[in-house]
Coordinates of C-alpha atoms and ligand atoms in Angstrom, one line a residue:
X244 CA 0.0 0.0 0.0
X245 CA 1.0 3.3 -0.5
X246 CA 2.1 5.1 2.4
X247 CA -0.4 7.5 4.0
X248 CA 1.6 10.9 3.2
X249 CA 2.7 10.1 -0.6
X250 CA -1.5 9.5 -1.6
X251 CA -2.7 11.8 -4.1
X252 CA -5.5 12.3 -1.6
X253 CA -3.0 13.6 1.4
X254 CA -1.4 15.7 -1.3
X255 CA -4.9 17.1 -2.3
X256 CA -5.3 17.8 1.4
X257 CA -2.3 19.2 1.7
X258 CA -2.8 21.8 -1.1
X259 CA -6.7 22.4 0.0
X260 CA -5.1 23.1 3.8
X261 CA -2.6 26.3 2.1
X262 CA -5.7 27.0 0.1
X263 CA -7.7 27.7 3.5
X264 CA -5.0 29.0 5.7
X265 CA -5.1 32.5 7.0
X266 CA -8.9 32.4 6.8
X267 CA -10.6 33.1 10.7
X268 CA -13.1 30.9 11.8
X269 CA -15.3 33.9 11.5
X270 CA -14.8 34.5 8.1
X271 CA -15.7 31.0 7.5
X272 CA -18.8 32.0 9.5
X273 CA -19.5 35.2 7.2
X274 CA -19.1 33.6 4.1
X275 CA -21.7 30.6 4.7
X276 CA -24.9 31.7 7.0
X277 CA -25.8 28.1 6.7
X278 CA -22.4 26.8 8.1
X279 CA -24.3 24.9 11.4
X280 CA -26.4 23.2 9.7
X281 CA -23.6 22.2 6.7
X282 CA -21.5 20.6 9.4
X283 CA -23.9 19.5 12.3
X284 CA -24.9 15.9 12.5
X285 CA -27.2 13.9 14.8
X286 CA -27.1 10.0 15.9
X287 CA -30.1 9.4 18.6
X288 CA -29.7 11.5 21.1
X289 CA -26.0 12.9 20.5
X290 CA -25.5 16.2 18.2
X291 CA -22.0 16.7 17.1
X292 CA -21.5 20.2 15.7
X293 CA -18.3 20.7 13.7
X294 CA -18.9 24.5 12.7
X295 CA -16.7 25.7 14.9
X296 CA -13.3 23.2 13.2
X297 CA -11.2 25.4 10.7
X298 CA -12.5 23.6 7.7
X299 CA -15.2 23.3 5.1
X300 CA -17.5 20.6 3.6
X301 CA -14.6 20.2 0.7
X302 CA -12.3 19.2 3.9
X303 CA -15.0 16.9 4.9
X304 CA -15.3 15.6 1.3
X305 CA -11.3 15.3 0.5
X306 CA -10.9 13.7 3.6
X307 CA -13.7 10.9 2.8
X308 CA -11.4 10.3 -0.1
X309 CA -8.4 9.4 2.1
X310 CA -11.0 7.2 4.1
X311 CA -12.0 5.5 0.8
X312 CA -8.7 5.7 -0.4
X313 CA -7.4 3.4 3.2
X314 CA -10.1 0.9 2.6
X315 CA -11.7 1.9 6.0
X316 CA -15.1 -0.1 4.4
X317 CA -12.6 -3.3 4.3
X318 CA -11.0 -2.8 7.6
X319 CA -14.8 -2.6 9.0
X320 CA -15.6 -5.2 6.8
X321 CA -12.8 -7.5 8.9
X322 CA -13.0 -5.8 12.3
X323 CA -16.8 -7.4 12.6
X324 CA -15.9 -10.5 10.5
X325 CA -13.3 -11.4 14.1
X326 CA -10.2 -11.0 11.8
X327 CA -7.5 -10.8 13.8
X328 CA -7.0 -7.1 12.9
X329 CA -4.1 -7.1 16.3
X330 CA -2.1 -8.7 14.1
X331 CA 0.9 -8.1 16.4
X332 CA -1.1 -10.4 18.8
X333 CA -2.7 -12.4 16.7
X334 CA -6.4 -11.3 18.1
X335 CA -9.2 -10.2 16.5
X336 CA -11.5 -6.4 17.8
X337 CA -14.4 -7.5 18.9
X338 CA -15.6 -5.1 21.5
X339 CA -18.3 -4.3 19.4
X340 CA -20.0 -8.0 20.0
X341 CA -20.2 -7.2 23.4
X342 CA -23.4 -5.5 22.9
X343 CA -24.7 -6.6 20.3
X344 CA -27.8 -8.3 19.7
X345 CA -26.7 -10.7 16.6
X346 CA -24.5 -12.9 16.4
X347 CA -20.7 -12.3 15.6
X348 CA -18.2 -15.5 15.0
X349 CA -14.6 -15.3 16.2
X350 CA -12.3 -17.9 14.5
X351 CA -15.8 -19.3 13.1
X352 CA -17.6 -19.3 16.5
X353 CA -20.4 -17.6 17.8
X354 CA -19.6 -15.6 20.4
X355 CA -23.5 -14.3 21.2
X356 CA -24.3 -17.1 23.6
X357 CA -21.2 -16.7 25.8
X358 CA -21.8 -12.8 25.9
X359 CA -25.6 -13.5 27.0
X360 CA -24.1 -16.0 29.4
X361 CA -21.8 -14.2 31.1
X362 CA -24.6 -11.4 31.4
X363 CA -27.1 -13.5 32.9
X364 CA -24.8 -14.4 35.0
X365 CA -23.5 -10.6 36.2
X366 CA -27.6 -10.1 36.7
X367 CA -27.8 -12.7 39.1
X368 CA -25.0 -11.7 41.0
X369 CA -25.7 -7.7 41.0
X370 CA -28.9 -8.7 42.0
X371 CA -28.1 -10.7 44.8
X372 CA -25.4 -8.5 46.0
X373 CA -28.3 -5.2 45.7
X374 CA -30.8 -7.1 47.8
X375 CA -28.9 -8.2 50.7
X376 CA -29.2 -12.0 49.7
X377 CA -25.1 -12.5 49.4
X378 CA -23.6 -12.8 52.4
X379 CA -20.1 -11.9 53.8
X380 CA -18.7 -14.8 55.5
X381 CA -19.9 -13.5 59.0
X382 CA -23.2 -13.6 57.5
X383 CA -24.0 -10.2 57.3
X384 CA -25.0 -8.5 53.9
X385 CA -22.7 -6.6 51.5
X386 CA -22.7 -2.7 51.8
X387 CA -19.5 -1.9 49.9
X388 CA -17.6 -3.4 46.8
X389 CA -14.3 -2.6 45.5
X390 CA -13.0 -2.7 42.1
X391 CA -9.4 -3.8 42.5
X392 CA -7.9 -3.1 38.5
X393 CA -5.6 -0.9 36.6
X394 CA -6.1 0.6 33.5
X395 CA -8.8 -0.7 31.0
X396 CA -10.0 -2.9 34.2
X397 CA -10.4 0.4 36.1
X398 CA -10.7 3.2 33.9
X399 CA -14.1 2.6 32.3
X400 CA -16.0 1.3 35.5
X401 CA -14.6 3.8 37.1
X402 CA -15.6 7.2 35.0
X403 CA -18.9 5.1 34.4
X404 CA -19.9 5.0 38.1
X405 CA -19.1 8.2 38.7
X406 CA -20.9 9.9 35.4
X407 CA -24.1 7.8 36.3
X408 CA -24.0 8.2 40.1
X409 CA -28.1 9.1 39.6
X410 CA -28.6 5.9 39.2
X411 CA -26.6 4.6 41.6
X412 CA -28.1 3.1 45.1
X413 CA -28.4 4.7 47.5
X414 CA -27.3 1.5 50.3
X415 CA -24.3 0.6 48.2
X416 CA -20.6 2.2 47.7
X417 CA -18.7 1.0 44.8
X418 CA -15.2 2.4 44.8
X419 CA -12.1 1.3 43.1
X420 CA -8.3 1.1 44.0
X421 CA -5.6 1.5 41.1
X422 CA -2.4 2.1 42.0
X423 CA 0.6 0.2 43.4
X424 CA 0.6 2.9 46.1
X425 CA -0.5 1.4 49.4
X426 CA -2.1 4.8 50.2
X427 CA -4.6 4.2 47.7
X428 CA -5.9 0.9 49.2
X429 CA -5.9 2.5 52.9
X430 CA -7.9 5.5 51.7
X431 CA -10.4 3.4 49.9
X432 CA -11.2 0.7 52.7
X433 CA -11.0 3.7 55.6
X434 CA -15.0 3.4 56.5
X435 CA -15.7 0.0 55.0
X436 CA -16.5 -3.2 57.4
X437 CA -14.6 -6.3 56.4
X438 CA -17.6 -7.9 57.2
X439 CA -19.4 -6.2 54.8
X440 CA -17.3 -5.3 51.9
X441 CA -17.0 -7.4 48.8
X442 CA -13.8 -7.2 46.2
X443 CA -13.4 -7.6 42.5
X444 CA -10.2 -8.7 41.4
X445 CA -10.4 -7.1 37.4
X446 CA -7.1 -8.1 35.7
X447 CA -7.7 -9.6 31.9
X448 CA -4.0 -11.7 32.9
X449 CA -4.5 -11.8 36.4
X450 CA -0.5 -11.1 36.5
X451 CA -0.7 -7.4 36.5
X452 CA 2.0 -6.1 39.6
X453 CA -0.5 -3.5 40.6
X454 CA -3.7 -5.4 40.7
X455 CA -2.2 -8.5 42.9
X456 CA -0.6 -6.5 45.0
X457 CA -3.9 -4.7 45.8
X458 CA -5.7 -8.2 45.9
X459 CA -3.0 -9.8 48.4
X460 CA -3.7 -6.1 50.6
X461 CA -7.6 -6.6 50.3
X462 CA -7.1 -10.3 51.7
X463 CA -5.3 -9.3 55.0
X464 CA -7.2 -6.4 55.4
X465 CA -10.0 -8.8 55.5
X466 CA -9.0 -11.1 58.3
X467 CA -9.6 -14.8 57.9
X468 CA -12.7 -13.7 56.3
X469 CA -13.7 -16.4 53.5
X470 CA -12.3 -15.7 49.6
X471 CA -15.5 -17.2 48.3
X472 CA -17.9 -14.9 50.3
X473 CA -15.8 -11.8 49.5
X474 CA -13.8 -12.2 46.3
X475 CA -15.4 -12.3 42.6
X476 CA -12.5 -12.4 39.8
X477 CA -13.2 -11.0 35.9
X478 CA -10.4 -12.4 34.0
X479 CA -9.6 -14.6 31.2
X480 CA -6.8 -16.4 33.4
X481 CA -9.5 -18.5 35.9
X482 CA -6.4 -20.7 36.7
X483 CA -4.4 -17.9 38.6
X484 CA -7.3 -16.7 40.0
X485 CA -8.1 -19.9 41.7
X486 CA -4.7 -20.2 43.1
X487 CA -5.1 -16.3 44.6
X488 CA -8.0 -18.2 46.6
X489 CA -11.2 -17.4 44.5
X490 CA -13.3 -20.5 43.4
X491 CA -14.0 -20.8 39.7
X492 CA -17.8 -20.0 40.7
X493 CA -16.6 -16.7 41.2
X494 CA -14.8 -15.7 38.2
X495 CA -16.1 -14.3 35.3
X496 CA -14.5 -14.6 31.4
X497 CA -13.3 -12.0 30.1
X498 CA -12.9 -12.8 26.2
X499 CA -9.3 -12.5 24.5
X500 CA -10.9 -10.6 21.5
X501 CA -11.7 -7.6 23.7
X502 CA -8.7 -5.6 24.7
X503 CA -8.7 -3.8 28.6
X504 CA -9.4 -0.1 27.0
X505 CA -12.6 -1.9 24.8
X506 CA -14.2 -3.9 27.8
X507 CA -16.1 -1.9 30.2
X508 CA -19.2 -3.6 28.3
X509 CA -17.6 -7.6 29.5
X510 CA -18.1 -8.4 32.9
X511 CA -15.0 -5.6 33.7
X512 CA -18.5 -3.9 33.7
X513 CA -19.2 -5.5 37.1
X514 CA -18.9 -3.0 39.6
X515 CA -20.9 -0.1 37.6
X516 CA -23.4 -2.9 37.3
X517 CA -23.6 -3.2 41.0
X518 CA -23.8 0.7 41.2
X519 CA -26.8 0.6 38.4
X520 CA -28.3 -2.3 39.0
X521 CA -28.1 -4.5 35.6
X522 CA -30.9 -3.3 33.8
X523 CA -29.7 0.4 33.6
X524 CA -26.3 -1.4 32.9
X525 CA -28.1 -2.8 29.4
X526 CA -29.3 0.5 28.7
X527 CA -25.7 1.4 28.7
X528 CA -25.1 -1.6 26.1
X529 CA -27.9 0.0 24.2
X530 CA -27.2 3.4 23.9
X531 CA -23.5 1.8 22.6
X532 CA -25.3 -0.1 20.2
X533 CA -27.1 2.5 18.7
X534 CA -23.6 4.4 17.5
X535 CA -22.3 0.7 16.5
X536 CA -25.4 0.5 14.0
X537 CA -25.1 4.0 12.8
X538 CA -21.3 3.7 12.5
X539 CA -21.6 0.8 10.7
X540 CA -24.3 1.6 8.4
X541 CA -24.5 5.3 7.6
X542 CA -22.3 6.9 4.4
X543 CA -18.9 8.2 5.5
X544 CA -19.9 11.4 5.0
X545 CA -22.6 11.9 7.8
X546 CA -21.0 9.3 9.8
X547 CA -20.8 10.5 13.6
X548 CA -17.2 8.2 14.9
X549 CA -15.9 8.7 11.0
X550 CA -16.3 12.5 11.1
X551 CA -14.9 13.0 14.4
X552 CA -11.8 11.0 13.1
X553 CA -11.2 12.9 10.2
X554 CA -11.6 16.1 12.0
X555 CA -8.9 15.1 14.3
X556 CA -6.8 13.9 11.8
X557 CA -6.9 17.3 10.0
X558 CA -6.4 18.9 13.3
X559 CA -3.1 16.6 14.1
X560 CA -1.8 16.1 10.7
X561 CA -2.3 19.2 8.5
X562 CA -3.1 22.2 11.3
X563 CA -0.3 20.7 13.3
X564 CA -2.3 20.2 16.5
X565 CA -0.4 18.4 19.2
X566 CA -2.9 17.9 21.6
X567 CA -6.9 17.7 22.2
X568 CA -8.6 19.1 25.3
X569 CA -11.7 17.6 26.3
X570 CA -14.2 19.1 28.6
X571 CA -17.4 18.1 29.7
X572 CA -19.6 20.1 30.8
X573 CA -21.0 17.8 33.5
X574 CA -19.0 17.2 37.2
X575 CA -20.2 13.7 37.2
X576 CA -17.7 13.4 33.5
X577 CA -15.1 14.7 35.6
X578 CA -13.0 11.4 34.7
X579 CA -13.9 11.3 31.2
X580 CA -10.5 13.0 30.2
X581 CA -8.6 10.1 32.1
X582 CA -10.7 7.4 30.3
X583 CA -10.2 9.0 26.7
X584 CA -6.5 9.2 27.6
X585 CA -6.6 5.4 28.0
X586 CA -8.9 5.0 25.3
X587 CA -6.5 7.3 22.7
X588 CA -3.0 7.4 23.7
X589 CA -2.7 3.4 24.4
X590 CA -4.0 2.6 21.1
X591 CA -2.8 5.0 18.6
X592 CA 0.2 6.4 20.2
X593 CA 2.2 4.3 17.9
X594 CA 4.6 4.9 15.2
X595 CA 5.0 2.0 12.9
X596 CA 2.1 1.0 10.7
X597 CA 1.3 -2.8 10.9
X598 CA 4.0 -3.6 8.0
X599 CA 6.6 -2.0 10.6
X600 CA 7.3 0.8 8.5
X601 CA 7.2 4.4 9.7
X602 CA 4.0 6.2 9.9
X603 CA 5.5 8.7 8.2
X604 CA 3.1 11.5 10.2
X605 CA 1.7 12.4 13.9
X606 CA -0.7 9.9 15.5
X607 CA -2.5 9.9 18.7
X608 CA -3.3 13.9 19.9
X609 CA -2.0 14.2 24.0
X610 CA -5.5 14.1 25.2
X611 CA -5.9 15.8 28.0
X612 CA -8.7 17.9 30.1
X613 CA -11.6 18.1 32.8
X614 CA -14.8 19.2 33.8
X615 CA -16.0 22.5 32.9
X616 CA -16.7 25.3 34.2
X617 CA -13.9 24.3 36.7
X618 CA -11.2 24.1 34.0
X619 CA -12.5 27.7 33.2
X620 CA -10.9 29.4 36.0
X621 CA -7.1 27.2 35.6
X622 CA -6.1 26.3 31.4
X623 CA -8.7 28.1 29.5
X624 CA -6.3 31.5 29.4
X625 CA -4.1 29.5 27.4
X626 CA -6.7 28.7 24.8
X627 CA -7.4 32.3 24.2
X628 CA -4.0 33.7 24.5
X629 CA -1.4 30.9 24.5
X630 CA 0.4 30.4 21.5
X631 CA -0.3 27.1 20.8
X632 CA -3.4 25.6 18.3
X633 CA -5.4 23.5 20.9
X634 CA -8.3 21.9 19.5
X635 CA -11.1 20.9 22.2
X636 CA -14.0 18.8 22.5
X637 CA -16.6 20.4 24.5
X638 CA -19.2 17.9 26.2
X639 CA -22.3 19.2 26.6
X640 CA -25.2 17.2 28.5
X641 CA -28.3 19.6 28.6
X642 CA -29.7 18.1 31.7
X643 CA -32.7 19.8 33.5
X644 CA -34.2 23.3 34.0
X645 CA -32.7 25.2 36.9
X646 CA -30.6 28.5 37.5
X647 CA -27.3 26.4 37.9
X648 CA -27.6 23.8 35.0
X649 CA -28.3 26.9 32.8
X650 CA -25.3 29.0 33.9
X651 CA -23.2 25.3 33.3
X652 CA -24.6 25.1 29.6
X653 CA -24.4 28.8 29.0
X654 CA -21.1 28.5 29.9
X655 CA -20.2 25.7 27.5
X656 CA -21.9 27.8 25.0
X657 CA -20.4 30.8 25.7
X658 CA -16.5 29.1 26.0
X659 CA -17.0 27.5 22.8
X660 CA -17.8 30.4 21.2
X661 CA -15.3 33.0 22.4
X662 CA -11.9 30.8 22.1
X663 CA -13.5 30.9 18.7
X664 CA -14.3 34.4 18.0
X665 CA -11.6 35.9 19.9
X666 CA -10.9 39.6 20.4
X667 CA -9.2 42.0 18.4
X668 CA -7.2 45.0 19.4
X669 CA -9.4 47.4 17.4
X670 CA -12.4 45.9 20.1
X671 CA -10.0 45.9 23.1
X672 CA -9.4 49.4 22.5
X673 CA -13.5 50.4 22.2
X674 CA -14.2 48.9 25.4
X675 CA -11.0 50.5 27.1
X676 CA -12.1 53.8 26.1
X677 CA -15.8 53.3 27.0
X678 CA -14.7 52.1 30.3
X679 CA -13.4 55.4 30.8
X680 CA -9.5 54.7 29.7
X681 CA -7.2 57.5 28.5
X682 CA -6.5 57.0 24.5
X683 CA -3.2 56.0 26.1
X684 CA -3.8 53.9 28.2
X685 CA -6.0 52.0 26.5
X686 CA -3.2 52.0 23.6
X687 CA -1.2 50.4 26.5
X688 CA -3.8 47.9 27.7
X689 CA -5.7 46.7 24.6
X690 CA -2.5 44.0 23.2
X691 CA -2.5 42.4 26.9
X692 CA -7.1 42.4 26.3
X693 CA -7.0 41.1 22.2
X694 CA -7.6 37.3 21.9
X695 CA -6.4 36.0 18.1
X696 CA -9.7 33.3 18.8
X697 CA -9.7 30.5 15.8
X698 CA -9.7 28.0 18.3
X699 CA -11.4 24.6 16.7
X700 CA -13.7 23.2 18.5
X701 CA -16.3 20.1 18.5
X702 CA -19.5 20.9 20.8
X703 CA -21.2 17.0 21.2
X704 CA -24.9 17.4 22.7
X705 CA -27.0 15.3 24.5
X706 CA -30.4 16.2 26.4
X707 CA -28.9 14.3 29.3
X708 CA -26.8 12.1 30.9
X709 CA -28.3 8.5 31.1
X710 CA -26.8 5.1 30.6
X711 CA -28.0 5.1 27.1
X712 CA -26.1 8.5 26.2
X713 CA -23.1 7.3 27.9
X714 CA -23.0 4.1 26.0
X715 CA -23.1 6.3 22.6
X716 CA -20.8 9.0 23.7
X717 CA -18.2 6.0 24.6
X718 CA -18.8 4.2 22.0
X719 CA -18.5 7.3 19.2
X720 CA -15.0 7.8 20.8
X721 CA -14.1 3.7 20.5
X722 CA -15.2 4.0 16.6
X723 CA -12.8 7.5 16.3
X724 CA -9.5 5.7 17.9
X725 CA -10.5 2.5 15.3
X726 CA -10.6 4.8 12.2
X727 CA -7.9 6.7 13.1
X728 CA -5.9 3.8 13.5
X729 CA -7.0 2.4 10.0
X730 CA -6.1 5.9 8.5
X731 CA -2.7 5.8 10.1
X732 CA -2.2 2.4 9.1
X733 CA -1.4 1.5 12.8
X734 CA -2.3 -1.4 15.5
X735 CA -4.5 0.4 17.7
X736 CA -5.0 -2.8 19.9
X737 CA -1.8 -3.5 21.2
X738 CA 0.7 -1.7 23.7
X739 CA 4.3 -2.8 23.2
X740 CA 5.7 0.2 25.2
X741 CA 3.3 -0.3 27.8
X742 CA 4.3 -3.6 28.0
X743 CA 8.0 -2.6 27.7
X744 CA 7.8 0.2 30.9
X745 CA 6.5 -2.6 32.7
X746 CA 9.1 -5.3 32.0
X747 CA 12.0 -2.0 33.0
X748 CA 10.0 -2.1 36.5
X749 CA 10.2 -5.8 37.2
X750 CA 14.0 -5.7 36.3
X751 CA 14.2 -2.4 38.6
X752 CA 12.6 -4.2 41.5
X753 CA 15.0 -6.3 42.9
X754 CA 18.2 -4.5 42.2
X755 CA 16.6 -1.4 44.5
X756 CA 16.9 -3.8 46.8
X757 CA 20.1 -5.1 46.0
X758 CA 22.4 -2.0 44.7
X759 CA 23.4 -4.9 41.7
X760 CA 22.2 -4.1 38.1
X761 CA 23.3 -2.1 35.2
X762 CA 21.2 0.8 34.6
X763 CA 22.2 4.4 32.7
X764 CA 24.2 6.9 35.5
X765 CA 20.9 8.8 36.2
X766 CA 18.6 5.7 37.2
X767 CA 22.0 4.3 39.1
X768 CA 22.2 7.3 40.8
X769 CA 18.6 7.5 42.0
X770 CA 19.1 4.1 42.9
X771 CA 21.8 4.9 45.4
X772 CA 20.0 7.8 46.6
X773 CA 16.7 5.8 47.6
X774 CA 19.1 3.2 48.9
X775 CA 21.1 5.8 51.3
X776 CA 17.4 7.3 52.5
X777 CA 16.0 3.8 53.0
X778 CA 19.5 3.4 55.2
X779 CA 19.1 6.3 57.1
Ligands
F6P7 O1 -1.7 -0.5 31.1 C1 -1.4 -1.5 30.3 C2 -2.4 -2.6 30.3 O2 -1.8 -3.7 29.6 C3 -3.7 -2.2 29.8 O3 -3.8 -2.3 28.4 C4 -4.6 -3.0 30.5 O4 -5.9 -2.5 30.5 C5 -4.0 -3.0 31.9 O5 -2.6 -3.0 31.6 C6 -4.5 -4.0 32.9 O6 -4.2 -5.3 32.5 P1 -5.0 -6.5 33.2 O7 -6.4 -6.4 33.0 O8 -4.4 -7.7 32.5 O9 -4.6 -6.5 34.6

């Protein structure tokens, strides 16, 4: 195949971008009074308004062409067929069978039956544990559980439960531990009874440092207390998790076509299930089903997860973006921006394609953000008058009447707007002098007051935050990294470096310990350091 950067489409694109440049966002405005609607597009309940990007429809359209031009139709085609499109791993993508209501085959089998088993089986244990009929090994009913995972065993639970905590109940607290750090642990058992508290160990391998470590903590904090009354396992690795002390009744498959970032819809689900009760947890699946049919059905050219990809793309790779803020405008997606980090950075911050040659562009944006309006008052100065182009997502659930939700969406509104119609000098200037400024000193001021503006943006909208708009909004974002990745020509479903940082730890380890090893004269150093403190 062609590389990605020597197409006649990304040399069309290329020419079209020096075409465009030097026009403002608002001259883009001007010159097309029917701009929102030209470049605003609905699926159910989400509205994704790409007005505010620095392009046109002809950006839309030549990028379509590179789409076409990548075969994106064929790598759909063998994403849902269970190709093993993780070729460096030899597994197929499948996240998308997870909810799904037909039947998909990986390595010819259907995997629908498992998928409903597995959730039948999550239903009768949320269920149980919500009504009081599981039992700690004391005999007493369960008032807390704890998600014990790292990163796509944490990550999506974790944002989930706290976006939908409206739904959650009121008699149960669902929290999660992470890190290696045995502060994190302590913090998130302070308040909890033993007795009463019930762990999931989520680990795909079950061999994760982090996660065991957390599980071996969770076991002496619990006494003598009974694994089987207080442990539940989702992995795909039931062996290790019966020799860790949890009886094969109590784990739960997780399926080797799903990757950690793609599986908060498997049973890695579990504790927002508990939080949600499982029906509310299918209305999740839903809502991600809806964007999976309209992804995988409408043209490329109104299609929601394709448009978002190509935006970014032209962002990254012709406006020379090198990062993507996003910020929703709801506290409860305060931990959205961690998720999408996940989500993005682990699967397209690569830079080989799949034939190991170089991609030959920039990949993955840094993602970065949080909730709005609080980011307001700390980064948002730099989007008006930093130097840098920094392209932002703004999340916008409309939620309910009320003097507060209206200030929060008029906020939004209002952001999105002035990072993108800025301030002149010549305005500055007015509004000095009306405010009673000498001609000087408004001269003086009015370059500190100007804002360039031009600042893309995407504003998605949804009426409101449920499980069934969570499930799309996630699931738009999946589709983006997957396209993305096809247009780059890159494995977004493996994570070598990850895997490499790790393997650097296990080796660092013992020879902390030890003072033997050969490292590079900083990490030596620091070694010897840590080693004199621990001493002293
Ligand atoms: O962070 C790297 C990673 O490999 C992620 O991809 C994965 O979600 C996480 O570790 C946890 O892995 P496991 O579920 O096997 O414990």
């Amino acid at each position: 195949m062609t590389p990605l950067t020597r197409t006649s489409q990304w040399q069309a694109l290329l020419a079209h971008r020096d075409a465009l440049s030097g026009q403002h966002l608002n001259e883009l405005f001007a010159a097309d009074p029917q701009r929102y609607t030209r470049l605003s597009w609905r699926c159910g309940d989400l509205l994704a308004d790409f007005s505010k990007q620095r392009l046109t429809n002809e950006t839309l359209a030549l990028l379509v062409q590179l789409a076409e031009a990548r075969d994106l139709a064929g790598f759909l085609r063998r994403m849902t067929a269970g190709e093993a499109i993780n070729a460096t791993e030899n597994r197929a993508a499948l996240h998308i069978a997870l909810r799904a209501e037909k039947p998909y085959r990986v390595a010819g089998e259907d995997v629908l039956p498992g998928i409903r088993a597995t959730r039948a089986r999550m239903r009768a244990l949320t269920d149980a544990i919500r009504s009081g009929e599981w039992r700690g090994s004391s005999g007493a009913s369960i008032n807390a559980v704890v998600n014990l995972g790292i990163g796509g065993s944490d990550l999506g639970p974790r944002m989930a439960v706290q976006a939908l905590g409206a739904y959650a109940a009121p008699n149960l607290a669902v929290r999660f531990v992470a890190n290696i750090d045995p502060a994190e642990v302590a913090d998130t058992v302070r308040g909890l009874d033993p007795a009463r508290t019930l762990f999931i160990v989520s680990s795909k391998t079950f061999t994760t440092q982090e996660t065991l470590a957390n599980a071996h903590a969770a076991k002496s904090w619990l006494g003598g207390a009974d694994p089987s009354r207080h442990f539940i396992a989702v992995s795909n690795n039931v062996a290790a998790a019966q020799a860790f002390g949890i009886p094969a009744g109590n784990c739960f498959a997780m399926p080797e076509w799903v990757g950690g970032r793609f599986s908060m819809w498997s049973a890695i689900g579990l504790p927002l299930a508990c939080a949600i009760g499982m029906s509310a947890f299918e209305q999740l699946l839903a809502g991600a089903r809806e964007m999976d049919g309209h992804f995988l059905s409408a043209p490329l050219a109104e299609n929601l997860p394709v448009l978002m990809a190509l935006v970014g793309l032209w962002n990254i790779d012709f406006l020379g973006a090198e990062s993507l803020a996003v910020i929703p405008y709801a506290h409860r997606l305060g931990l959205l921006p961690a998720y999408l980090q996940q989500l993005e950075m682990e699967s397209n911050g690569k830079r080989v394609t799949l034939d190991g040659q170089d991609v030959g562009c920039a990949t993955a944006p840094i993602l970065w953000g949080m909730s709005g309006s609080v980011g307001q008052h700390a980064f948002h100065q730099l989007f008006y008058q930093g130097t840098r182009l920094t392209p932002i997502d703004f999340i916008v659930p409309v939620g309910d009447t009320g003097a507060e939700q209206e200030a929060l969406v008029a906020n939004a509104l209002a952001q999105s707007a002035a990072v993108m119609k800025g301030k002149t000098v010549e305005e500055a200037t007015r509004q000095l002098l009306a405010a009673g400024k000498t001609p000087a000193e408004a001269a003086r001021l009015a370059p500190h007051l100007a804002c360039p503006g031009n600042q893309p943006s995407t504003t998605l909208l949804t009426p409101k935050l449920t499980p069934h708009t969570l499930g799309s909004l996630i699931a738009l974002y999946e589709h983006k990294v997957a396209v993305q990745g096809c247009l780059w020509g890159v494995n977004s479903f493996d994570q070598w470096g990850v895997e490499y940082g790790k393997q650097m730890a296990r080796e660092i380890l013992p020879k902390m310990l030890s003072g033997e090893g050969q490292f590079d004269a900083s990490t030596t150093g620091l070694l010897s350091a840590i080693r004199a403190w621990r001493k002293a």
